[in-house]
Short mmCIF file of C-alpha atoms and ligand atoms in Angstrom, two decimals:
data_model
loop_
_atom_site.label_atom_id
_atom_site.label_comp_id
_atom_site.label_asym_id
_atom_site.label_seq_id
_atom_site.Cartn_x
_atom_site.Cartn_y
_atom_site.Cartn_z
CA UNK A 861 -4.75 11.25 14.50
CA UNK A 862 -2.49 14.09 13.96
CA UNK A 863 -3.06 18.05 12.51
CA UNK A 864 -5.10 18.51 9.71
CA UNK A 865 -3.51 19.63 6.90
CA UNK A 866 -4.16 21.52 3.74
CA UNK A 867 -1.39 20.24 1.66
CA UNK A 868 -0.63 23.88 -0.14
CA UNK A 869 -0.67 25.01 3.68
CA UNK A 870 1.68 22.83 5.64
CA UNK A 871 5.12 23.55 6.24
CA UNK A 872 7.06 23.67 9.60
CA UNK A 873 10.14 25.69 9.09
CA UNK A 874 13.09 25.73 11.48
CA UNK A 875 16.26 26.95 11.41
CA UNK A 876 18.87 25.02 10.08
CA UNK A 877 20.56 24.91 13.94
CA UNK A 878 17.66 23.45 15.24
CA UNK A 879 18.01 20.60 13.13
CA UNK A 880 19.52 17.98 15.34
CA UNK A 881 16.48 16.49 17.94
CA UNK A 882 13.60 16.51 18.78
CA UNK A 883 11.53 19.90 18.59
CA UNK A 884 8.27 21.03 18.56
CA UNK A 885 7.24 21.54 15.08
CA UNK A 886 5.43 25.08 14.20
CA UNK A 887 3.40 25.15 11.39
CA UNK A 888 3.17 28.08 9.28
CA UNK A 889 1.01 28.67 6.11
CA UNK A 890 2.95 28.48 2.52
CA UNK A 891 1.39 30.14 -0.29
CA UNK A 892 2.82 28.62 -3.05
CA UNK A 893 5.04 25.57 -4.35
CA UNK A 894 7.84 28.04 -4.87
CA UNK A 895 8.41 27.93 -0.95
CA UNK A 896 10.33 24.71 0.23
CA UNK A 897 6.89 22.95 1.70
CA UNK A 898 6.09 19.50 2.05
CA UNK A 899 3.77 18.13 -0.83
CA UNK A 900 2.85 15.26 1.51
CA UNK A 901 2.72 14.16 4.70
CA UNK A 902 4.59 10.42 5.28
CA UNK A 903 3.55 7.43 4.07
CA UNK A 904 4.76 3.82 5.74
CA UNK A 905 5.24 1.38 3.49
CA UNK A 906 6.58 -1.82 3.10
CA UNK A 907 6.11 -2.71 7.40
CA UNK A 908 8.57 -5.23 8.45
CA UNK A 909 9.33 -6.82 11.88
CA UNK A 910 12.80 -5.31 11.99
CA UNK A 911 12.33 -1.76 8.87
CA UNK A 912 9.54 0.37 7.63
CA UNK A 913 9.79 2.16 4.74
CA UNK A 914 8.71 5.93 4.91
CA UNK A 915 7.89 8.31 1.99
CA UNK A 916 7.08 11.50 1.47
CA UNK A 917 7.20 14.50 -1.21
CA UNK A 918 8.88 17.93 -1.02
CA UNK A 919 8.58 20.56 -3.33
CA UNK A 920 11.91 21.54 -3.91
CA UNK A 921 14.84 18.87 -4.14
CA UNK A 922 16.40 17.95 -0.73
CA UNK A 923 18.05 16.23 1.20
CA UNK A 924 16.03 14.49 3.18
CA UNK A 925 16.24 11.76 6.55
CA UNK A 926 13.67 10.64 9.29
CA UNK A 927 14.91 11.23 12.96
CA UNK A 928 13.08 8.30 15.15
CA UNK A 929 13.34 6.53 18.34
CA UNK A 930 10.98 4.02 20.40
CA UNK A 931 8.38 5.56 22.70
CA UNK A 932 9.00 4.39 25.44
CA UNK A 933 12.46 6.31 25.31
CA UNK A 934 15.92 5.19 24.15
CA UNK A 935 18.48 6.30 21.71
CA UNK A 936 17.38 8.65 19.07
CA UNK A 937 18.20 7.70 15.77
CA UNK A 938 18.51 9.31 12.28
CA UNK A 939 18.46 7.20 8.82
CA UNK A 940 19.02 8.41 5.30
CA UNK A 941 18.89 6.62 2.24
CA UNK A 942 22.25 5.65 0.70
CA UNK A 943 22.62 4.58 -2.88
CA UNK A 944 26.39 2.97 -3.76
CA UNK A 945 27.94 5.13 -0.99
CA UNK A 946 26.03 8.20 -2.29
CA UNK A 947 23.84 10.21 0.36
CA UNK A 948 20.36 10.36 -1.63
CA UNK A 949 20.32 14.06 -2.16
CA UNK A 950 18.67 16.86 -5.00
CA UNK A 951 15.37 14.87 -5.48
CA UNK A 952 11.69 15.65 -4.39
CA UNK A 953 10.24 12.24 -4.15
CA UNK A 954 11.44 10.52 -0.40
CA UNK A 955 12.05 7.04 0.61
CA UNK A 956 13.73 6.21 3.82
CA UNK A 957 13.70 2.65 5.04
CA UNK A 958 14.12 2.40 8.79
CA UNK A 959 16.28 -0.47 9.54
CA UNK A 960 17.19 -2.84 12.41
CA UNK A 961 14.48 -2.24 14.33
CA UNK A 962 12.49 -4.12 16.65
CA UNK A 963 9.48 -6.10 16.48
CA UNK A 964 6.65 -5.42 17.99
CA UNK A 965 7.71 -1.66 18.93
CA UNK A 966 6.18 1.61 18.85
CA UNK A 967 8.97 4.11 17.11
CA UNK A 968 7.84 8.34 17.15
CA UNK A 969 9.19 9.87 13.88
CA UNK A 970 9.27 12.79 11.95
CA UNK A 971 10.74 13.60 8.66
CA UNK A 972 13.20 16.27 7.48
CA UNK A 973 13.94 18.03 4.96
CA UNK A 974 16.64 20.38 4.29
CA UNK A 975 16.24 22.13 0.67
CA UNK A 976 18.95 21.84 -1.54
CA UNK A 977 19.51 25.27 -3.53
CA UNK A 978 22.19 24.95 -5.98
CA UNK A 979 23.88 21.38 -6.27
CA UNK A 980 27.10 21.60 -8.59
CA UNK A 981 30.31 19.26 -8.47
CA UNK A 982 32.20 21.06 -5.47
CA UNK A 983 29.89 23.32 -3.97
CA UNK A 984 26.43 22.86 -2.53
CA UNK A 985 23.87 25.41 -1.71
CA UNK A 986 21.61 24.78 1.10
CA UNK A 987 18.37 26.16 2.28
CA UNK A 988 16.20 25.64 5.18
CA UNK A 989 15.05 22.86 6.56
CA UNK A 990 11.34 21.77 7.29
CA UNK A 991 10.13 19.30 9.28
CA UNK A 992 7.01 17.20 9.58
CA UNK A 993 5.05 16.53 12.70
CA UNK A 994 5.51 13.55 14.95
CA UNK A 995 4.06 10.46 14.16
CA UNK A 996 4.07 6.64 15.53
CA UNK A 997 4.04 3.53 14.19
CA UNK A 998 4.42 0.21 15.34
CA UNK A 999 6.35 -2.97 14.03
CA UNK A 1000 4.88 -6.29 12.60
CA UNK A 1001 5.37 -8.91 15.68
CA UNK A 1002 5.99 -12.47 14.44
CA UNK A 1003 4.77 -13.74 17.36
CA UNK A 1004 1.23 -11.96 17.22
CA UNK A 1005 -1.70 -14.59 17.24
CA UNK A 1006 -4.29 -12.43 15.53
CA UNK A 1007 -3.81 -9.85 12.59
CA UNK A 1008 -6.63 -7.27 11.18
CA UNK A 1009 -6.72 -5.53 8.29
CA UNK A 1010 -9.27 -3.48 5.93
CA UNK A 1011 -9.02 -3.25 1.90
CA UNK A 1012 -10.24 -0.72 -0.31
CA UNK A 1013 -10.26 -1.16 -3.86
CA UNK A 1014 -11.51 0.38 -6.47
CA UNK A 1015 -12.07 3.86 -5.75
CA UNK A 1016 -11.56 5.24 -9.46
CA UNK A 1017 -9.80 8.77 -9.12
CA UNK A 1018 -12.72 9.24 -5.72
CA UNK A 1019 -10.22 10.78 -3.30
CA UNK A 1020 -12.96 11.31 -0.80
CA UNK A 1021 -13.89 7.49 -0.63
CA UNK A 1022 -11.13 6.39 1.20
CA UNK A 1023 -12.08 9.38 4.28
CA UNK A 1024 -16.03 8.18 3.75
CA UNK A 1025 -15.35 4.22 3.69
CA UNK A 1026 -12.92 4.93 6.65
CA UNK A 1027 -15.85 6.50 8.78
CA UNK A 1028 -17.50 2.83 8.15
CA UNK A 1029 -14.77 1.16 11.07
CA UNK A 1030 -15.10 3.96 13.50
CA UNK A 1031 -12.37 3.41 16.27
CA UNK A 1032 -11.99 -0.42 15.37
CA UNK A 1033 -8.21 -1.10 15.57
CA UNK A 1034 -6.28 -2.49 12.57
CA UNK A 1035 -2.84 -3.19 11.48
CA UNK A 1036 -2.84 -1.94 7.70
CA UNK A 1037 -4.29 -1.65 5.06
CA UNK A 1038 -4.57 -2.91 1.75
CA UNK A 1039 -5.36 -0.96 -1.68
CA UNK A 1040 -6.55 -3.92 -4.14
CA UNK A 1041 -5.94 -2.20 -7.30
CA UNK A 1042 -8.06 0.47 -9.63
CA UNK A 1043 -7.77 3.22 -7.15
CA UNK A 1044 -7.21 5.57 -10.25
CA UNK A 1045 -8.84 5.56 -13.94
CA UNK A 1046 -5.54 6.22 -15.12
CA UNK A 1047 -2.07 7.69 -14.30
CA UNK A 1048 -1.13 10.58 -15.63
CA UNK A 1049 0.95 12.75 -12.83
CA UNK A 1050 2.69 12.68 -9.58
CA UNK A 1051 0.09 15.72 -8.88
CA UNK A 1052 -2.89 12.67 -9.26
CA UNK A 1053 -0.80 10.24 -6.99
CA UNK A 1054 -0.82 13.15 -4.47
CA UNK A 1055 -4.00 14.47 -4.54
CA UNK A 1056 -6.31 11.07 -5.36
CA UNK A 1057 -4.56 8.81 -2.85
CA UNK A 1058 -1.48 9.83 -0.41
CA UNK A 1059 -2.95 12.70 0.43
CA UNK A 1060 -6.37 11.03 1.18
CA UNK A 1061 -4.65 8.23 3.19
CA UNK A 1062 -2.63 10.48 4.83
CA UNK A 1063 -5.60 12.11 6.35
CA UNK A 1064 -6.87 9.47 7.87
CA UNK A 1065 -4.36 6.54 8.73
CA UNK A 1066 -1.25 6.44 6.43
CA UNK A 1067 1.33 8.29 8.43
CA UNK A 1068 0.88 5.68 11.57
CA UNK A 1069 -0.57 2.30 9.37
CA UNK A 1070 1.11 1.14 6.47
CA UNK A 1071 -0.87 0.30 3.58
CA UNK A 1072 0.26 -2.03 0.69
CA UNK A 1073 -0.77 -1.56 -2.85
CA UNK A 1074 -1.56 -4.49 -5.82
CA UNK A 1075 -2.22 -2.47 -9.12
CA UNK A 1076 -5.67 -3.27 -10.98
CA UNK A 1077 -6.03 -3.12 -14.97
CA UNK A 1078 -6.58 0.91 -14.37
CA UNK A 1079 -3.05 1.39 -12.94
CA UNK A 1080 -1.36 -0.05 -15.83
CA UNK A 1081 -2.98 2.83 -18.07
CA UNK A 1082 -1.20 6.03 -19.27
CA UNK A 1083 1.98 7.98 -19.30
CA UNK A 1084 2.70 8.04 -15.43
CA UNK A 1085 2.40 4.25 -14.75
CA UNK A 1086 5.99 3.97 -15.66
CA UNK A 1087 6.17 5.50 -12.34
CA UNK A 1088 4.13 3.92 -9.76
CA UNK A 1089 7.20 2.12 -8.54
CA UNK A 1090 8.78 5.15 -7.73
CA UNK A 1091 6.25 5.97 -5.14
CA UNK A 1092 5.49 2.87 -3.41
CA UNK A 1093 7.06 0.07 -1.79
CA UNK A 1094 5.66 -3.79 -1.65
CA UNK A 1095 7.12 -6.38 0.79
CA UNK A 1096 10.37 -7.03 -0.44
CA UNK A 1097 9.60 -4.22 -2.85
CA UNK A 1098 7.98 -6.68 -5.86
CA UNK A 1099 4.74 -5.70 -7.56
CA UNK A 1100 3.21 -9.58 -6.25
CA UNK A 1101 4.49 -10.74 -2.91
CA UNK A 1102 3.44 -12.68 0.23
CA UNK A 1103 3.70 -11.84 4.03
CA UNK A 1104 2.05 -13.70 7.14
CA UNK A 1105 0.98 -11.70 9.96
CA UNK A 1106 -0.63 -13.60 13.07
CA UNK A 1107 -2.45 -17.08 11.77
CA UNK A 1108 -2.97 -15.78 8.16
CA UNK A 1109 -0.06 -16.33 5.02
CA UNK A 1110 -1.61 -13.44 2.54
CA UNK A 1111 -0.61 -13.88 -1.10
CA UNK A 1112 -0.99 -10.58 -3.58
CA UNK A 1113 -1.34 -10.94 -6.77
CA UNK A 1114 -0.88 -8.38 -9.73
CA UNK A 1115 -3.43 -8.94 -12.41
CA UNK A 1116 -2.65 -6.87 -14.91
CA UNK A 1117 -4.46 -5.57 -17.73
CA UNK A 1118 -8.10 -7.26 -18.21
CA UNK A 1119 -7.58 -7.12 -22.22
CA UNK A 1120 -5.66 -8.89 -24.41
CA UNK A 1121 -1.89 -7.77 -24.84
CA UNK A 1122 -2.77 -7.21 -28.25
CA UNK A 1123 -5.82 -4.98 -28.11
CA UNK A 1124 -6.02 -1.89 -30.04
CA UNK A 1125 -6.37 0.11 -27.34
CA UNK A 1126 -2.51 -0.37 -25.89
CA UNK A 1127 -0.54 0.16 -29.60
CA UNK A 1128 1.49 -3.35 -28.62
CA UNK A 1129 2.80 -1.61 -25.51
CA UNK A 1130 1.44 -4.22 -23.23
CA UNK A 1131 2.75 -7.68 -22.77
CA UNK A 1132 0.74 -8.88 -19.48
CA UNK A 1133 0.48 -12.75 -20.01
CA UNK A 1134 4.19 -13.40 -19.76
CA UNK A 1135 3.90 -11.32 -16.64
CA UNK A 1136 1.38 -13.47 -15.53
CA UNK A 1137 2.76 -16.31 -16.27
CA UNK A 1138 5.76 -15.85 -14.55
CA UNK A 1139 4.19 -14.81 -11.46
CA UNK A 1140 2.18 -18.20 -11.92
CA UNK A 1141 5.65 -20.23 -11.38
CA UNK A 1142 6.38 -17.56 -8.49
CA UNK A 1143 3.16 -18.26 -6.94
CA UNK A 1144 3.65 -22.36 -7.14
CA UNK A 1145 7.15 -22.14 -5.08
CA UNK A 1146 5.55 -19.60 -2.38
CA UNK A 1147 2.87 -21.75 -1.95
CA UNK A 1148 5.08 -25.02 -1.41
CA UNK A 1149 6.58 -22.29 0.90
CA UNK A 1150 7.02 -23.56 4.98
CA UNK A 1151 5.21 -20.07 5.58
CA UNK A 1152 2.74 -21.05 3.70
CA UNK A 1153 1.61 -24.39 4.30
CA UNK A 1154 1.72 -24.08 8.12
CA UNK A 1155 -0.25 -20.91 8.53
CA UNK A 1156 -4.21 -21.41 9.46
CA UNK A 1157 -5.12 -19.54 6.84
CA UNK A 1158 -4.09 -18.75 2.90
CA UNK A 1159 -5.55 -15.75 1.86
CA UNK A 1160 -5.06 -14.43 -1.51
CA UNK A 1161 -5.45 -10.75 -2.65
CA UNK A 1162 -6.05 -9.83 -6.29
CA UNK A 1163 -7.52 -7.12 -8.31
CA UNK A 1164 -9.29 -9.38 -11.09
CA UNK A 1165 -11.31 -12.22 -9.33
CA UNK A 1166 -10.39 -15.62 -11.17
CA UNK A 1167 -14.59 -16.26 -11.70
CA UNK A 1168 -17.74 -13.91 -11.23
CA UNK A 1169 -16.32 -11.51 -13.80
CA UNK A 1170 -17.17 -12.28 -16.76
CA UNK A 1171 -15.45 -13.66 -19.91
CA UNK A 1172 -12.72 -11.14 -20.54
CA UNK A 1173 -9.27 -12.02 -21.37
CA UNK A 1174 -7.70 -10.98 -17.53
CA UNK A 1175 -10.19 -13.13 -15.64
CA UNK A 1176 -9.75 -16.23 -18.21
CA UNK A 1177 -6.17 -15.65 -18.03
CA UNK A 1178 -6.18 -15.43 -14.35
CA UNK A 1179 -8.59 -18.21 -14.00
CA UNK A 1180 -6.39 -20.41 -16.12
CA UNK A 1181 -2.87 -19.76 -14.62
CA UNK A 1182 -3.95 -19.50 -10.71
CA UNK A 1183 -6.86 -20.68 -9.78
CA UNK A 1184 -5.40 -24.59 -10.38
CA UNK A 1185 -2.47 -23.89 -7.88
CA UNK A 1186 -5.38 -22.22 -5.04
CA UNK A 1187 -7.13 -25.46 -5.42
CA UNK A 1188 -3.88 -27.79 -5.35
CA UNK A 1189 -2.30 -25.58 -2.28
CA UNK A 1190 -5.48 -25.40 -0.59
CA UNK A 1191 -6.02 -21.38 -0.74
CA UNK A 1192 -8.70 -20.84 1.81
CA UNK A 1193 -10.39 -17.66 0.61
CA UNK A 1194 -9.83 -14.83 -2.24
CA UNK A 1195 -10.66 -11.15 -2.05
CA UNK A 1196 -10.82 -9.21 -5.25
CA UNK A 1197 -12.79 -6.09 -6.53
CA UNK A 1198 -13.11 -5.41 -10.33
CA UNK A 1199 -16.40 -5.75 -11.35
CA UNK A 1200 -18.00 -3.06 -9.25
CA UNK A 1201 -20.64 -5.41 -8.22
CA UNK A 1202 -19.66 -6.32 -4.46
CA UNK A 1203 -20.93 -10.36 -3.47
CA UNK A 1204 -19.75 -13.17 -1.30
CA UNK A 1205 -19.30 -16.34 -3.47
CA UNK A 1206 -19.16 -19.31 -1.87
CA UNK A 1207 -17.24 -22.42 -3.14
CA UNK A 1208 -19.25 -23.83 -5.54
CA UNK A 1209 -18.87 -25.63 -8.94
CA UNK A 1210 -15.69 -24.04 -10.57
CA UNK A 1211 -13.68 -23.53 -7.40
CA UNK A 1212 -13.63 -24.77 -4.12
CA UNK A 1213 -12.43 -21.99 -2.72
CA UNK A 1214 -14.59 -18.78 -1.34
CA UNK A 1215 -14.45 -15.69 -3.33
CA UNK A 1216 -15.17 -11.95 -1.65
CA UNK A 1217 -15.94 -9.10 -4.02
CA UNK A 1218 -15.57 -5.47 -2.77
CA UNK A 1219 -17.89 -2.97 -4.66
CA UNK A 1220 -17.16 0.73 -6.48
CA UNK A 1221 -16.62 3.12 -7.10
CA UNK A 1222 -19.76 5.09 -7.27
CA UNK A 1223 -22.34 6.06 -4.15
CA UNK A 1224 -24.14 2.80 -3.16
CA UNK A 1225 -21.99 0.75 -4.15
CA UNK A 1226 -18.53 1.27 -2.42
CA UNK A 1227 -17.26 -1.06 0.02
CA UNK A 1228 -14.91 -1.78 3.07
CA UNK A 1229 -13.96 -5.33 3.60
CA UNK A 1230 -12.54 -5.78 7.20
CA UNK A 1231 -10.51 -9.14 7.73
CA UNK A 1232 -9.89 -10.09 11.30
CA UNK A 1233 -8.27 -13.80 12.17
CA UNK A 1234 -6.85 -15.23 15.17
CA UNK A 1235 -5.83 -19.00 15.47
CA UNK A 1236 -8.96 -20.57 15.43
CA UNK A 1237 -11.26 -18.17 12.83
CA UNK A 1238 -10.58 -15.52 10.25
CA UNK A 1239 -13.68 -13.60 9.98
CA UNK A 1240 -14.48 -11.30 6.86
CA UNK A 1241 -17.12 -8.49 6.91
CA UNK A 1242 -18.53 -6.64 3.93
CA UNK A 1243 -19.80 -3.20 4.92
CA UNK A 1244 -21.65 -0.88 2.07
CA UNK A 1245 -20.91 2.70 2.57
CA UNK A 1246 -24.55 3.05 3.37
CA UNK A 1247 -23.37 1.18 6.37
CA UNK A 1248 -25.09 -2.08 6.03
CA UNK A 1249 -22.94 -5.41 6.68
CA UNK A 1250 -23.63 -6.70 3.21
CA UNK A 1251 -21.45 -9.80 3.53
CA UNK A 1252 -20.12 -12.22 6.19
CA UNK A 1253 -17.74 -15.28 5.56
CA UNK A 1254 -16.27 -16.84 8.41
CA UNK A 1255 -13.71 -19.56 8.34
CA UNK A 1256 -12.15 -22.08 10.97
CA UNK A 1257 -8.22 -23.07 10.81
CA UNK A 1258 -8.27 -26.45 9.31
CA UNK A 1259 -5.01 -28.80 10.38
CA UNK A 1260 -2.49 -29.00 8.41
CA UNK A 1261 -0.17 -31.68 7.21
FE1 LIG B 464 -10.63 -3.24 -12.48
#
């Protein structure tokens, strides 16, 4: 896709002057984070017909903006982030949203940097600037009849699973992806968000496909959870949210914790089944939602699968609050992870609606679920990262009312 990168080793610097347009970036080794260096390549997130959110991490604090323009030519264009009239400036971690764009369009980007040295009241200190290479990425299109998509989830703190589970689509086109929660054991650092997953993604798709992110029980664990927020962006930036693309209305859920809110083990620091609860009335309007009901296909995304995972507080909970509005809104299929045990359950006594399973995170038992759907089938396949299909579910658009 674009240069490979080792992140301690990346670092295009250009003189301030040459900071307006487009220019060839040259890429020279830094030795240390004491240089001004990127800590990341961008990261799309958030992908919407008309924005796209892109992130990225510096070393030093900066200020920072995204010069872009469509591919096939046109104006070039520069965005920042403003806060209440404020320029974001003097901070490490970068979000830029991209806005009125169109849909549908290929955009080239690249992001910049410029370091900030010494930031006081009146007088600013500034250093060079860096920038990253080009990239592209294309808009959501409303009027797209087909969507496809792959989902990881649970890779546990595996960085190279994502690069090895990738290998498993070869050169099959997608859209984005989707993380389905427990890609860490815990959080403890922006150093672990780095090196376990942007870094990883970045690699291999996440500076050119967006990927969206549902936390699983193992995200809500230690001192840096507090943070995930910081560093990635949902549709309409909420931690449970729904977006169609093509025939298919997805749904994402955030589980929570599997345990009871008063378990030892969180010191009555977690409080997850008012969370859920309110994200049970959420999930009752957007289903009554036009979106909704007139897509072919519901589709519902969630760490903790509502059956097939035992009898532990999360899936009881889950079970209880959600799976009575899938069956009353007709939810056509659920894909969770969880229990490390990947299977294809069919609708059977319990709930009428099919539930997928992805596997992790060790050897033999990872998984990549690809989803593709037009407007007469969505069609799910399972593959193990030995390479085997190890599940199929196929499903034709029923009419709706
Ligand atoms: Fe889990």
């Amino acid at each position: 896709m674009t240069t490979k990168l080792n992140r301690r080793a990346f670092v295009s610097v250009i003189s301030k002057s040459s900071a307006i347009g487009f220019i060839a970036p040259a890429w020279i080794g830094a030795e240390s984070q004491a240089n001004h260096v990127f800590l990341t390549k961008p990261y799309l997130q958030n992908p919407m017909a008309n924005a796209m959110t892109i992130c990225w991490i510096t070393a030093k604090p900066s200020h920072s903006w995204v010069e872009f323009q469509e591919v096939k030519g046109g104006e070039q264009r520069k965005a920042q982030a403003v806060v209440l009239g404020l320029v974001v400036a003097n901070n490490t971690m970068h979000r830029i949203t991209l806005r009125n764009l169109k849909p549908g369009v290929t955009y080239r980007y690249r992001v910049c940097s410029r370091e900030i040295q010494m930031f006081k009241p009146y007088e600013k200190t500034f250093g060079e600037t860096i920038f990253s290479d080009f990239y592209q990425f294309t808009t959501p299109d409303p009027s797209n009849r087909e969507v496809s998509m792959l989902i990881f989830n649970d890779i546990h703190d595996r960085p190279l699973s994502f690069g090895q589970l990738m290998k498993l689509n070869g050169t099959d086109p997608f859209d984005f992806v989707f993380l389905n929660g427990d890609m860490f054991d815990y959080q403890e650092s922006e150093q672990q968000l780095i090196d376990h997953l942007i870094q990883p993604c970045t690699e291999i798709f996440a500076s050119e496909k967006p990927f969206l992110f549902v936390r699983g029980n193992h995200e809500t664990r230690g001192k840096f959870a507090y943070h995930l927020a910081d560093y990635f962006e949902n549709i309409n930036n909420q931690p449970y949210f729904s977006f169609t693309r093509g025939p298919v209305h997805f749904i994402a859920l955030d589980t929570g914790e599997d345990k009871v809110d008063d378990d030892v083990e969180y010191d009555g620091l977690a409080a997850f089944d008012v969370f859920r609860e309110e994200e049970a009335r959420w999930l009752e309007t957007e289903l009554q939602s036009k979106s909704a009901k007139e897509a072919a296909f519901r589709v519902v995304l969630m760490h903790i699968p509502p059956f097939h995972s035992g009898d532990w507080h999360g899936t009881m909970h889950c079970r209880k609050l959600f799976s009575p509005l899938f069956e009353k809104y007709g939810v056509d299929m659920v894909i969770s992870g969880h229990t490390h045990r990947y299977g294809v359950h069919k609708p059977q006594e319990g709930h009428s609606y099919p539930i997928i399973i992805g596997g992790g995170p060790k050897e033999g038992n990872r998984t990549l679920i690809k989803l593709k759907a037009n407007e007469r089938e969505l069609n799910l396949s399972m593959l193990a990262d030995t390479g085997t299909e190890v599940g199929i579910y196929r499903l034709v658009a029923r009419k709706r009312k």
